[in-house]
Amino acid sequence: GTVAQAAGDTLRSGGLRGLLLPHGLTMIAAREVPYCGCLFFLSGQFRARLRPSAQEPPHSWLRLAASDYAAAFFTALVAGPLSHAPSVVASYQQAHAAGLGCAVRAIYEARGGMRGFFHGLLPRTLSLSGSLFIVPFTIELLQPLLG
């Protein structure tokens, strides 16, 4: 279906509240807040420590990219575990139109207790390293060009 059809279905089944405050919104915020903190603060801290110093001979784009990717990887090791469980719960809520308590119980029962909230942590953490690399690297690359 189309976006308009999905919005109409959501409006019919959940009313205006369902459209403006969809299932999983709290867990989406719980996922995004630590991720954004890592993206906009921790990532910069790692980049500052891992980048070649200004006193070294001019560094290549490849060396800069490699140091920034290493920073992104270390940042992902923090962001992944902090944001993963809320991501799992939000995904369940959205897929099943379930409330928070229902989603937590279902995940806990179906996935063997607490470890169910961390199922898929490694692949998600590795994938986060990509966005934690490309976003700051692109911003810094484009800032001088855009003024």
Coordinates of C-alpha atoms in Angstrom, one line a residue:
G1 CA 0.0 0.0 0.0
T2 CA 0.8 3.7 -0.1
V3 CA 1.7 6.0 2.7
A4 CA -1.7 7.5 2.5
Q5 CA -3.3 4.1 2.9
A6 CA -1.1 3.3 5.9
A7 CA -2.0 6.6 7.5
G8 CA -5.7 6.0 6.9
D9 CA -5.5 2.5 8.3
T10 CA -3.7 3.8 11.4
L11 CA -6.2 6.6 11.8
R12 CA -9.1 4.2 11.6
S13 CA -7.7 1.6 14.0
G14 CA -6.0 3.9 16.5
G15 CA -7.6 7.3 16.0
L16 CA -5.7 10.5 16.0
R17 CA -3.7 9.2 19.0
G18 CA -2.5 6.2 17.0
L19 CA -1.4 8.5 14.2
L20 CA 0.4 11.1 16.4
L21 CA 1.6 8.7 19.2
P22 CA 2.2 5.4 17.5
H23 CA 3.1 2.2 19.4
G24 CA 6.8 2.2 20.2
L25 CA 7.3 5.9 20.4
T26 CA 8.7 5.8 24.0
M27 CA 11.1 3.1 23.0
I28 CA 12.1 4.9 19.9
A29 CA 13.1 7.9 22.0
A30 CA 14.9 5.5 24.5
R31 CA 16.8 4.2 21.5
E32 CA 17.6 7.5 19.8
V33 CA 18.7 9.5 22.8
P34 CA 21.7 7.4 23.7
Y35 CA 22.5 6.9 20.0
C36 CA 22.5 10.7 19.4
G37 CA 24.5 11.3 22.5
C38 CA 27.1 8.9 21.1
L39 CA 26.9 10.4 17.6
F40 CA 27.2 14.0 18.5
F41 CA 29.4 13.9 21.6
L42 CA 31.3 10.6 22.1
S43 CA 32.1 10.1 18.5
G44 CA 33.9 13.5 18.4
Q45 CA 35.8 12.6 21.6
F46 CA 37.1 9.4 19.9
R47 CA 37.9 11.2 16.6
A48 CA 39.9 13.9 18.4
R49 CA 42.0 11.2 20.1
L50 CA 42.5 9.0 17.1
R51 CA 43.1 11.5 14.3
P52 CA 46.7 12.2 13.3
S53 CA 48.1 15.2 15.0
A54 CA 48.4 18.5 13.2
Q55 CA 52.2 18.4 13.8
E56 CA 52.6 15.2 11.7
P57 CA 53.2 15.4 7.9
P58 CA 50.0 16.1 6.0
H59 CA 47.7 13.1 6.2
S60 CA 45.8 11.5 3.4
W61 CA 42.1 11.2 3.1
L62 CA 42.5 7.4 3.5
R63 CA 44.4 7.8 6.9
L64 CA 41.8 10.4 8.0
A65 CA 38.9 8.1 7.0
A66 CA 40.6 5.1 8.7
S67 CA 41.0 7.0 12.0
D68 CA 37.4 8.2 11.8
Y69 CA 36.1 4.7 11.2
A70 CA 38.1 3.4 14.2
A71 CA 36.4 6.2 16.2
A72 CA 33.0 5.2 14.9
F73 CA 33.7 1.5 15.7
F74 CA 34.6 2.4 19.3
T75 CA 31.6 4.7 19.6
A76 CA 29.3 1.9 18.3
L77 CA 30.6 -0.4 21.1
V78 CA 28.9 2.0 23.5
A79 CA 25.9 3.1 21.4
G80 CA 25.0 -0.5 20.4
P81 CA 24.4 -1.9 23.9
L82 CA 22.8 1.3 25.2
S83 CA 20.3 1.5 22.3
H84 CA 19.7 -2.1 21.4
A85 CA 17.1 -3.3 23.9
P86 CA 14.8 -0.2 23.3
S87 CA 15.2 -0.9 19.6
V88 CA 14.1 -4.6 20.0
V89 CA 11.0 -3.5 22.1
A90 CA 10.1 -0.7 19.6
S91 CA 10.3 -3.1 16.7
Y92 CA 8.0 -5.5 18.4
Q93 CA 5.6 -2.8 19.4
Q94 CA 5.4 -1.5 15.8
A95 CA 5.1 -4.9 14.2
H96 CA 2.3 -6.1 16.6
A97 CA 0.6 -2.8 17.5
A98 CA 1.4 -3.8 21.1
G99 CA 1.7 -1.7 24.2
L100 CA 5.0 -1.5 26.1
G101 CA 4.2 -4.0 28.8
C102 CA 2.8 -6.5 26.3
A103 CA 5.9 -6.2 24.1
V104 CA 8.3 -6.6 27.0
R105 CA 6.5 -9.7 28.3
A106 CA 6.3 -11.3 24.8
I107 CA 10.0 -10.7 24.1
Y108 CA 11.0 -12.0 27.6
E109 CA 8.9 -15.2 27.2
A110 CA 9.7 -15.9 23.5
R111 CA 13.4 -15.2 23.6
G112 CA 14.6 -16.9 26.9
G113 CA 14.4 -14.0 29.4
M114 CA 16.6 -11.0 29.5
R115 CA 18.9 -12.2 26.7
G116 CA 16.1 -11.8 24.3
F117 CA 16.4 -8.1 24.5
F118 CA 20.0 -8.4 23.2
H119 CA 19.3 -10.8 20.4
G120 CA 21.0 -9.3 17.3
L121 CA 23.2 -7.0 19.3
L122 CA 26.4 -7.8 17.4
P123 CA 25.1 -7.2 13.8
R124 CA 23.3 -4.0 15.0
T125 CA 26.4 -2.7 16.7
L126 CA 28.5 -3.3 13.6
S127 CA 25.9 -1.6 11.4
L128 CA 25.8 1.4 13.7
S129 CA 29.5 1.9 13.2
G130 CA 28.7 2.7 9.6
S131 CA 26.3 5.5 10.4
L132 CA 28.5 6.7 13.2
F133 CA 31.3 7.0 10.6
I134 CA 29.5 8.5 7.6
V135 CA 27.4 11.2 9.4
P136 CA 30.2 13.1 11.1
F137 CA 32.7 12.5 8.3
T138 CA 30.2 13.8 5.7
I139 CA 29.3 16.8 7.9
E140 CA 32.9 17.8 8.3
L141 CA 33.6 17.2 4.7
L142 CA 30.7 19.4 3.5
Q143 CA 30.9 22.2 6.1
P144 CA 33.8 24.1 4.4
L145 CA 32.0 23.7 1.0
L146 CA 28.7 25.1 2.3
G147 CA 30.2 28.0 4.2

